[in-house]
Coordinates of C-alpha atoms and ligand atoms in Angstrom, one line a residue:
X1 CA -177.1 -47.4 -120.3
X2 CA -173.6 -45.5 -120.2
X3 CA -173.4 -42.0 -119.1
X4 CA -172.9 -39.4 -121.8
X5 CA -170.5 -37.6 -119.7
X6 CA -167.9 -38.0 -117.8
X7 CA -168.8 -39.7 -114.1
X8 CA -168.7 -37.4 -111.4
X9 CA -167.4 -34.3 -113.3
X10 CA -169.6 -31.4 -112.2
X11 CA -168.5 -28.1 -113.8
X12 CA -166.1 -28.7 -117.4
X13 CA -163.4 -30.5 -118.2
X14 CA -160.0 -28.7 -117.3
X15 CA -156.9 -30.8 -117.7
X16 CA -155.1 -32.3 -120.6
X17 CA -152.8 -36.0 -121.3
X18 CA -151.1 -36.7 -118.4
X19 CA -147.9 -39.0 -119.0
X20 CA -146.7 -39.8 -115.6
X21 CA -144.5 -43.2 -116.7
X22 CA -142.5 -40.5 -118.3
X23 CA -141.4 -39.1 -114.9
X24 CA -139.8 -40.3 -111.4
X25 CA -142.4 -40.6 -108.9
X26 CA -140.9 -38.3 -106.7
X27 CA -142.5 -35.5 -109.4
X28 CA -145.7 -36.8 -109.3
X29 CA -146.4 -34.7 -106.4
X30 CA -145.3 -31.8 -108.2
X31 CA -147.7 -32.9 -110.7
X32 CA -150.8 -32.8 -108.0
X33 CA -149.9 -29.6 -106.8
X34 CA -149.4 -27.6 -109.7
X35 CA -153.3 -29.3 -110.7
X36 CA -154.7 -28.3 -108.2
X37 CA -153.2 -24.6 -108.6
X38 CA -154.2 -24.6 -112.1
X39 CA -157.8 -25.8 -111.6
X40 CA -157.0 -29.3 -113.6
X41 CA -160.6 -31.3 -113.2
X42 CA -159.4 -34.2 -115.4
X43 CA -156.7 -35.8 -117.4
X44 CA -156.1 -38.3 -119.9
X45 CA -154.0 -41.5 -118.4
X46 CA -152.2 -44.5 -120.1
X47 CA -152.9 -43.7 -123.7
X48 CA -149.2 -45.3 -124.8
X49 CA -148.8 -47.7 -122.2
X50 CA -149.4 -51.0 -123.3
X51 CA -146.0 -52.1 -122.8
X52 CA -145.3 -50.6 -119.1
X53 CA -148.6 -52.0 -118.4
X54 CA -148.0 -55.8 -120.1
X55 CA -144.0 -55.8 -120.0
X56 CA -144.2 -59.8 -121.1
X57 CA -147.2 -61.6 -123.0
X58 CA -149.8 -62.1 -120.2
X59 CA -147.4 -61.1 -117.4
X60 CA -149.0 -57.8 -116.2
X61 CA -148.0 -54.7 -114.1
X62 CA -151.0 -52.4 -113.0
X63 CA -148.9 -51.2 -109.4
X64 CA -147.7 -47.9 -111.2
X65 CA -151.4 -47.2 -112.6
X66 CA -153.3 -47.9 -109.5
X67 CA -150.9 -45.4 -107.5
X68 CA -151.4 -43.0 -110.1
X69 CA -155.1 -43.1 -110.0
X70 CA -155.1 -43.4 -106.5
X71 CA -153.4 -39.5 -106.4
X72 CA -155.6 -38.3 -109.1
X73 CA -158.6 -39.4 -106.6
X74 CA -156.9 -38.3 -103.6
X75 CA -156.3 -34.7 -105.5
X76 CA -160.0 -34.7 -106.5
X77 CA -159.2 -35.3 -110.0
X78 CA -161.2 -37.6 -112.7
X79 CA -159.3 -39.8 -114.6
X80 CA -160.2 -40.4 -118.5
X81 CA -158.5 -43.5 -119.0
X82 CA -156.9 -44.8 -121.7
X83 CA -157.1 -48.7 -123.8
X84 CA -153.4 -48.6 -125.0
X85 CA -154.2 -50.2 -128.0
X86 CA -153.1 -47.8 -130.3
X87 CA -149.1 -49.2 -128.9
X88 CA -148.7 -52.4 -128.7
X89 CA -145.2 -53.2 -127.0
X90 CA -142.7 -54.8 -129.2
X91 CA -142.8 -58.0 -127.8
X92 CA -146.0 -58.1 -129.9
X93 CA -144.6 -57.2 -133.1
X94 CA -141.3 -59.6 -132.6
X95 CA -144.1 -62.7 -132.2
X96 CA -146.7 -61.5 -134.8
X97 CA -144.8 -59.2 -137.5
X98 CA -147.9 -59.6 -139.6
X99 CA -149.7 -57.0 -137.7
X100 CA -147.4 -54.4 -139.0
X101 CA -149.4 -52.3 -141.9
X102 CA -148.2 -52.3 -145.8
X103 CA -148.6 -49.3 -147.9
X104 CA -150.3 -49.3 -151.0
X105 CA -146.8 -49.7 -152.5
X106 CA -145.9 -53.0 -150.7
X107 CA -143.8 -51.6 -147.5
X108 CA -143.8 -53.1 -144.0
X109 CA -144.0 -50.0 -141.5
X110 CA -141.9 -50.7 -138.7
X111 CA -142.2 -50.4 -135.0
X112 CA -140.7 -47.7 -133.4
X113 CA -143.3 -44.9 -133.9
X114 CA -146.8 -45.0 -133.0
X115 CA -149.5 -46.7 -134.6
X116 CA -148.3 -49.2 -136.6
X117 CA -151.5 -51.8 -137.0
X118 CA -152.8 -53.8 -139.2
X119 CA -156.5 -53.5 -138.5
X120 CA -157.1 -56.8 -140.0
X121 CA -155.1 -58.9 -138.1
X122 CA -156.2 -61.6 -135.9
X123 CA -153.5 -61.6 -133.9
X124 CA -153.6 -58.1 -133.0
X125 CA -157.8 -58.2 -132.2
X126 CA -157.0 -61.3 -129.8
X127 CA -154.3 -59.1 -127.9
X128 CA -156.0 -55.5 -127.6
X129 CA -159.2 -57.4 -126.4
X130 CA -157.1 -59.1 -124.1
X131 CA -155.2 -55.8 -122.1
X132 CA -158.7 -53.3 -122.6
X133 CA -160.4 -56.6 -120.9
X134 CA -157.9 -56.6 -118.4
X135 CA -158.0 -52.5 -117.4
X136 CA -161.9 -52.9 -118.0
X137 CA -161.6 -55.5 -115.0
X138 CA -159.0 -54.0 -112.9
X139 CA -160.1 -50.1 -113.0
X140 CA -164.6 -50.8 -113.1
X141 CA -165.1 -49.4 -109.7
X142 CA -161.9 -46.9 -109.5
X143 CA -163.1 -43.9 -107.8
X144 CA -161.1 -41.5 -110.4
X145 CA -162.8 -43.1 -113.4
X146 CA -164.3 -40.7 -115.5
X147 CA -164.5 -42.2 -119.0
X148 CA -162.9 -44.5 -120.8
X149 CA -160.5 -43.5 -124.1
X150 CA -160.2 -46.0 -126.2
X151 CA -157.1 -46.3 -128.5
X152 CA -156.4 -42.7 -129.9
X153 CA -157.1 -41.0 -132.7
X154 CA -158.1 -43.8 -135.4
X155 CA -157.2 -43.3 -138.9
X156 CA -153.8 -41.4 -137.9
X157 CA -150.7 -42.5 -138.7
X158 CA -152.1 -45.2 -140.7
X159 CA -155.8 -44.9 -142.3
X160 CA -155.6 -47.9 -143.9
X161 CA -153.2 -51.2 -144.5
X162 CA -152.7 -53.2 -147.8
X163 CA -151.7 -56.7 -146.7
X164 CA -152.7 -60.4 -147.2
X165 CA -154.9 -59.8 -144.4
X166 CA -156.3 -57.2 -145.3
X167 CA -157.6 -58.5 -148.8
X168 CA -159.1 -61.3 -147.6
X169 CA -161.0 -59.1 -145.0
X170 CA -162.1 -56.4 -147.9
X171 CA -163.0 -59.6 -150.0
X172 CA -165.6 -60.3 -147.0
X173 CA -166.9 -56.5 -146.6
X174 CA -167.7 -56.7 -150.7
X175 CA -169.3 -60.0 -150.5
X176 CA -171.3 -58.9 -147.3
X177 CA -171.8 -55.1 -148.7
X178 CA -172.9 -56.2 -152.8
X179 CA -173.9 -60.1 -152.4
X180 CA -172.4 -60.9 -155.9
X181 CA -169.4 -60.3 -158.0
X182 CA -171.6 -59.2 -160.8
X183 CA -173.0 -56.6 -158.3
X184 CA -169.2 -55.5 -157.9
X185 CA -168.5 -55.6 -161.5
X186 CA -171.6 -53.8 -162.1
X187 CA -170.7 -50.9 -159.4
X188 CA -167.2 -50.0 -159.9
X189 CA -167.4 -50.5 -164.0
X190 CA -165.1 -53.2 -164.7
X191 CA -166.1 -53.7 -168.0
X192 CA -163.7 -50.6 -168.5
X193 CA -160.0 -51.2 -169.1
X194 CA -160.8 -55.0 -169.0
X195 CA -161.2 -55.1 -165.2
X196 CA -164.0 -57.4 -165.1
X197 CA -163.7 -59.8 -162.1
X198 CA -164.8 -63.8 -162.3
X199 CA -164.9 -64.2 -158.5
X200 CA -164.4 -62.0 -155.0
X201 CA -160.6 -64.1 -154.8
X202 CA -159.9 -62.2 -158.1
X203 CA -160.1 -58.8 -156.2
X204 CA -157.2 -57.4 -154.1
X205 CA -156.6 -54.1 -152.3
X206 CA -155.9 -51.3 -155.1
X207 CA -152.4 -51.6 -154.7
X208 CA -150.3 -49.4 -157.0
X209 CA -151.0 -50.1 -160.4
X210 CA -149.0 -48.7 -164.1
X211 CA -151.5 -45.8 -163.6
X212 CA -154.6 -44.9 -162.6
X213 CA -156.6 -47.7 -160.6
X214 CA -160.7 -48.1 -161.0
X215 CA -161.9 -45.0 -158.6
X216 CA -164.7 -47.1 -157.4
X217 CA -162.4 -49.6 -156.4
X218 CA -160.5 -47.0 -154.4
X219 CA -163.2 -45.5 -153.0
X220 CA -164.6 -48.6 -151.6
X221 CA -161.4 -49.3 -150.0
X222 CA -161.4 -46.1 -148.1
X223 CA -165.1 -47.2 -147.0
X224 CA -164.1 -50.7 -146.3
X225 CA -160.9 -49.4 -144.2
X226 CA -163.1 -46.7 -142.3
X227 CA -165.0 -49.8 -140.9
X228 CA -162.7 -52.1 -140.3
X229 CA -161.2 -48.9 -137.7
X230 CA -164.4 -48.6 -136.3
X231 CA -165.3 -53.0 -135.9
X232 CA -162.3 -52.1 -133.6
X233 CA -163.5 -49.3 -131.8
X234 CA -166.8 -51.1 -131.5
X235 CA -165.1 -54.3 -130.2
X236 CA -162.7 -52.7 -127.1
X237 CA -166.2 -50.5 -126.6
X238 CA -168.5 -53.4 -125.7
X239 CA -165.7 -55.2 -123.6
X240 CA -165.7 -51.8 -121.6
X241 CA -169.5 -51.8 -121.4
X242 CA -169.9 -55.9 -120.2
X243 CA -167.0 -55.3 -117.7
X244 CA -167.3 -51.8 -116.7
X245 CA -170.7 -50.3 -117.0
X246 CA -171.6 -47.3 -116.5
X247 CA -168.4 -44.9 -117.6
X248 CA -169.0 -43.6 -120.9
X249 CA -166.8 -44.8 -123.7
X250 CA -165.5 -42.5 -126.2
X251 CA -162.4 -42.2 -128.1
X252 CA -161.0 -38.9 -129.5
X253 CA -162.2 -37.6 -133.4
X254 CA -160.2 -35.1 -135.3
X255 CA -162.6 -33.5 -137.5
X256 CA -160.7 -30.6 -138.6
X257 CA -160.7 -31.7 -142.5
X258 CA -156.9 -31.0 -142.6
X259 CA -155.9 -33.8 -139.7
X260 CA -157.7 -36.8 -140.5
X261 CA -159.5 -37.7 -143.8
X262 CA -160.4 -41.1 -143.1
X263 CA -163.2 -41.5 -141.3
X264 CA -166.7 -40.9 -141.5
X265 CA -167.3 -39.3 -138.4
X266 CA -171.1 -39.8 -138.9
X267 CA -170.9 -43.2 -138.7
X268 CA -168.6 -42.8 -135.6
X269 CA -170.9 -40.5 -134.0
X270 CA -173.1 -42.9 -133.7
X271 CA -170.9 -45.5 -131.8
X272 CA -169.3 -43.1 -129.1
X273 CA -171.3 -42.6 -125.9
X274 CA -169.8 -39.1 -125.8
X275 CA -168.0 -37.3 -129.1
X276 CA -164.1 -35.9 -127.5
X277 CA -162.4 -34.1 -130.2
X278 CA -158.8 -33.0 -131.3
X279 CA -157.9 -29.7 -132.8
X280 CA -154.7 -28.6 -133.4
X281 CA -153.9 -25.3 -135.8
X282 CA -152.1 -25.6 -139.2
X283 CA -149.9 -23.0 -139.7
X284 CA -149.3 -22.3 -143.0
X285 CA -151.1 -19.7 -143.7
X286 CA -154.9 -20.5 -144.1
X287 CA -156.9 -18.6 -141.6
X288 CA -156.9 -20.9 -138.6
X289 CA -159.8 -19.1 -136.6
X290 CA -162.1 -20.5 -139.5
X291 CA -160.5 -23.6 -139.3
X292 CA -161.0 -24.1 -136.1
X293 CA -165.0 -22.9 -135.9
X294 CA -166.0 -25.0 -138.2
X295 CA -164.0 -28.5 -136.8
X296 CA -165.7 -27.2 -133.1
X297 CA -169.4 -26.7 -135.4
X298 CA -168.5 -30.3 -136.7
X299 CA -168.3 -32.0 -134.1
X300 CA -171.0 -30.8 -132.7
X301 CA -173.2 -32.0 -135.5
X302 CA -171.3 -35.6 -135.1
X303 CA -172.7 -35.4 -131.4
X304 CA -176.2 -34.6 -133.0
X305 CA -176.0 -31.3 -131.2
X306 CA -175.4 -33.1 -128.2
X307 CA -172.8 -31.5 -125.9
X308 CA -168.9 -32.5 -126.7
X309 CA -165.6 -32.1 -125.4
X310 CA -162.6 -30.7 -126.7
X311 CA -159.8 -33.4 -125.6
X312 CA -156.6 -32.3 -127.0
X313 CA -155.6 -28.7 -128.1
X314 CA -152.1 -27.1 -127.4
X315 CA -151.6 -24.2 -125.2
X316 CA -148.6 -23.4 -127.7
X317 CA -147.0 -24.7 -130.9
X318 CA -146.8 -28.2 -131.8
X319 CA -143.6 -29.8 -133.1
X320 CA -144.8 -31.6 -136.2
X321 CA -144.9 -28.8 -138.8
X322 CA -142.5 -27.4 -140.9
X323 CA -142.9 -24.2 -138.4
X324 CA -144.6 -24.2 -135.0
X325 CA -145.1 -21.0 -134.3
X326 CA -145.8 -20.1 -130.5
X327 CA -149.4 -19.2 -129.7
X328 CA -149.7 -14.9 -129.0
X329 CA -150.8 -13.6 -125.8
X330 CA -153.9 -14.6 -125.3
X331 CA -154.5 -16.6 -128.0
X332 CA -154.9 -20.0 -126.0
X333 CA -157.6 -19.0 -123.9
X334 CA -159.4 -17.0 -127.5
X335 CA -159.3 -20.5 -129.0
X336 CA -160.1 -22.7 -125.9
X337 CA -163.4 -20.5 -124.6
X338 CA -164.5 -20.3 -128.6
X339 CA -164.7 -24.3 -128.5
X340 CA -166.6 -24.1 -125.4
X341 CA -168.6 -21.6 -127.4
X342 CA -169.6 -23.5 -129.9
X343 CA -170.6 -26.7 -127.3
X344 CA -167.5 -28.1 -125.9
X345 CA -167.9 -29.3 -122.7
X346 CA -164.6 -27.5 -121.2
X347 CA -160.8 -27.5 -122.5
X348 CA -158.5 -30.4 -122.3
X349 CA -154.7 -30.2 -123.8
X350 CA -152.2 -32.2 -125.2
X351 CA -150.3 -32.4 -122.7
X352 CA -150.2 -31.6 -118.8
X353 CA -146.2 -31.6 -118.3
X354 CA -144.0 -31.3 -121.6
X355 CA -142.1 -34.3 -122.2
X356 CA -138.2 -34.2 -121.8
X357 CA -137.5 -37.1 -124.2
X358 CA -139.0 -38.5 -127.3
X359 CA -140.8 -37.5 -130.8
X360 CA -142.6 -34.6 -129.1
X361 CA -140.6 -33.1 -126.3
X362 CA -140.6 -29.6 -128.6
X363 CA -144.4 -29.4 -128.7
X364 CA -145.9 -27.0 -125.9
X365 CA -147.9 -28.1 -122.7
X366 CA -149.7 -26.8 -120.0
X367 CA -146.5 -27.1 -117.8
X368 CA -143.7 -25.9 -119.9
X369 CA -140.0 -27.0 -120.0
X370 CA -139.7 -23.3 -118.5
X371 CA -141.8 -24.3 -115.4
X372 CA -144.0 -22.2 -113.2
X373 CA -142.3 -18.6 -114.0
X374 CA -143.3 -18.7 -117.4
X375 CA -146.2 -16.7 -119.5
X376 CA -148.0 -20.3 -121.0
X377 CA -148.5 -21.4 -117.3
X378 CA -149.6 -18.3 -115.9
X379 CA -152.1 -18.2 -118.9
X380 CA -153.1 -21.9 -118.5
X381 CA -153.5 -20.7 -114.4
X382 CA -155.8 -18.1 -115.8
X383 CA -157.3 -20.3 -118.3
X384 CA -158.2 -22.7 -115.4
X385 CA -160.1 -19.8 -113.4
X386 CA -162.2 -19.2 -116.2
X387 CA -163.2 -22.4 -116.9
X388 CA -164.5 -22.8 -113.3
X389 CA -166.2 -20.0 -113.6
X390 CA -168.1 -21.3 -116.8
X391 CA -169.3 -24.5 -114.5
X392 CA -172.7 -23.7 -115.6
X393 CA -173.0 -24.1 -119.3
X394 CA -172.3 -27.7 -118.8
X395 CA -174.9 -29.5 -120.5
X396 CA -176.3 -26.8 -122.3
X397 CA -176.9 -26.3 -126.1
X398 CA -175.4 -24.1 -128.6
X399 CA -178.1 -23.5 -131.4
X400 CA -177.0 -23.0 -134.7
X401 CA -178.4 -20.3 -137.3
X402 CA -177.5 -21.6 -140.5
X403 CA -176.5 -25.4 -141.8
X404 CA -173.9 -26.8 -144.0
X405 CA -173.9 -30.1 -145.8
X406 CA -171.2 -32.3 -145.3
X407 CA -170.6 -36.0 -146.3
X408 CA -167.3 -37.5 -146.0
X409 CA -167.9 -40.1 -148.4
X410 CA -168.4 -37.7 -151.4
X411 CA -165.2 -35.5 -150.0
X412 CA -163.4 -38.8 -151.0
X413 CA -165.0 -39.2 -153.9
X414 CA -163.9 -35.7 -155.1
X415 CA -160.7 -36.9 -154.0
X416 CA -160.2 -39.4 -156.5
X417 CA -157.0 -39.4 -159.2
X418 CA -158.2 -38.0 -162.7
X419 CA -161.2 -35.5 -162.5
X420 CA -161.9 -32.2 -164.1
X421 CA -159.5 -29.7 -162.0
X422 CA -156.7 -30.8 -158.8
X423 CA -157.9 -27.1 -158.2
X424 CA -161.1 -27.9 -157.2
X425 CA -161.0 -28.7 -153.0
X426 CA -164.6 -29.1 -151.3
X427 CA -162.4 -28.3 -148.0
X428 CA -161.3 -25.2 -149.4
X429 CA -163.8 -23.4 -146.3
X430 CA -161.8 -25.6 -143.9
Ligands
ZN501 ZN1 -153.5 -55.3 -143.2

């Protein structure tokens, strides 16, 4: 059986995503020594690095990575270690365009972002088998190996794709989910609006349509899509457990209900060997503290009360709202210690060194453009004491007084076009 947390971590987690293909090597030392300063226990590696790690189809490159984790271990730091299939390189894309997503409206989403997979596709299954197999291989008996992160953050960008593919697959979920096309007729009411269905080939994605589609239609989509994310989650999952047994597997939720709507975490609870999180504060004028208490009380019920651990937070602002406004004194280690609070087991960020280039080279980390003389890393230095400090409470329990019912299924059913009020939101709480 897997561990349900991370190998040879003995106090909490401390650290954040740790991008070091971004850099020269000559900084990685930098990187080591600033760690250790700040108390960094363990950090995120490889996430995006599918095509640093596989620059040509089965041509691979694992040098960079094995000197990377061979620091980490030589600083005494645990590594959480990333599949990289969330990125496939664009080599991938140039040979198998099909594994792009399409909207509901009929677009091709392009490469050049993040993200951008068809769940469906064959092609794309065959390939993030073959690297995770591959790491899985390579990294089994690393010393630094803490976990392993598969993908990131499933159901964001895309939360579901509207292709070819993708209607023969849904065709196969309703035939293995109803047994009959009179059982689908039956549950989504057909015989309204003349939708009635002869055979499953009949049925496509709900696709746009004049106006309003059939709501059961829709909301089985959003079911079917939810597992065809997590068949892949499942799949890299038990490659990790044949070929390296023993590190957990988990990859990282966002259950705040305003970052990711797609998934039914309850279901993915139930797959992860350990529940890692992602919680980052929206701005706009809802009161974040509550937002933020109940996504930490969420995830702990997705654990089954089971300690959890926070995997990405920022020690700032972010970059992707309309306004990112920076965090107050203070106010990082307030909302850090209050997931630890409610069960987290310790703190991690996104990310350890701010990036100098790309999409998110304006969104805070625990080593700031300003460097060293700066308030966010004396507070992350701070932060990093504390944490040690708190050693103890890992593995213990946070016992809740009261309950709330949740179910993700009838959040999207309330969801649907055409109901009573727009007014009415059940995540009006969150
Ligand atoms: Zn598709």
């Amino acid at each position: 059986m897997p561990e349900n947390t991370p190998t040879g971590l003995t106090g909490l987690a401390f650290g954040g995503d740790y991008n070091p293909e971004q850099w020269p090597e000559s900084v990685w030392r930098e990187d080591m020594a600033l760690m250790r300063e700040a108390g960094v226990t363990m950090v995120s590696v490889g996430i995006f690095s599918w095509a640093l790690l596989e620059p040509s189809p089965g041509a691979y490159d694992f040098a960079w990575l094995d000197r990377v984790l061979d620091l980490l271990h030589e600083n005494g730091i645990r590594a959480d270690l990333g599949t990289p299939t969330v990125a496939p390189p664009a080599w991938f894309y140039r040979a198998h365009p099909e594994a792009l997503p399409v909207t509901a409206e009929g677009v091709r989403q392009e490469f050049g972002s993040r993200g951008a997979i068809c769940h469906s596709n064959a092609a794309y299954r065959e390939a993030s088998s073959g690297i995770t197999g591959q790491l899985a291989r390579r990294y089994a008996q690393h010393p630094a190996l803490a976990m392993w992160h598969v993908h990131n953050e499933f159901g964001v960008p895309v939360s579901a794709c509207y292709c070819s593919s993708c209607a023969v697959h849904f065709r196969d979920w309703l035939q293995t989910t109803y047994g009959s096309v009179e059982a689908v007729n039956e549950a989504w009411g057909t015989a309204f609006w003349g939708q009635r269905y002869g055979s499953f080939a009949e049925i496509e994605p709900p696709r746009v349509t004049p106006t309003v589609g059939n709501p059961a239609q829709a909301l089985d989509y959003r079911r079917f899509a939810d597992a065809t994310l997590r068949e892949n989650f499942v799949r890299e999952r038990d490659i990790l457990h044949r070929l390296a047994p023993g590190a957990p597997v988990t990859t990282n939720f966002m259950t705040a209900l305003s970052q990711c709507d797609s998934l039914d975490y309850w279901a993915w609870g139930r797959e992860v060997d350990i529940v890692t999180n992602d919680h980052y504060l929206i701005t706009d004028g809802r009161r974040t503290h509550v937002n933020l208490a109940m996504a930490a009380d969420l995830t702990r019920s997705v654990a089954g009360g089971a300690p959890w651990l926070l995997l990405e937070h920022s020690t700032s602002g972010v970059n992707w709202q309309p306004r990112n406004p920076a965090k107050a004194p203070g106010q990082m280690a307030r909302n850090s210690l209050a997931h630890v609070a409610r069960g987290s087991e310790g703190a991690m960020f996104f990310q350890w060194r701010q990036s100098r280039r790309g999409a998110e080279k304006f969104h805070s980390a625990m080593l700031p453009h300003a460097g060293t003389d700066s308030r966010v890393w004396r507070e992350v230095v701070e932060l990093g004491a504390s944490i040690e400090q708190l050693g103890p409470l890992k593995g213990t329990r946070t016992v809740a007084d009261v309950a709330v019912l949740w179910d993700w299924h009838s959040w999207w059913a309330q969801t649907l076009q055409w109901r009573p009020s727009e007014d009415h939101d059940a995540r009006e709480r969150a």
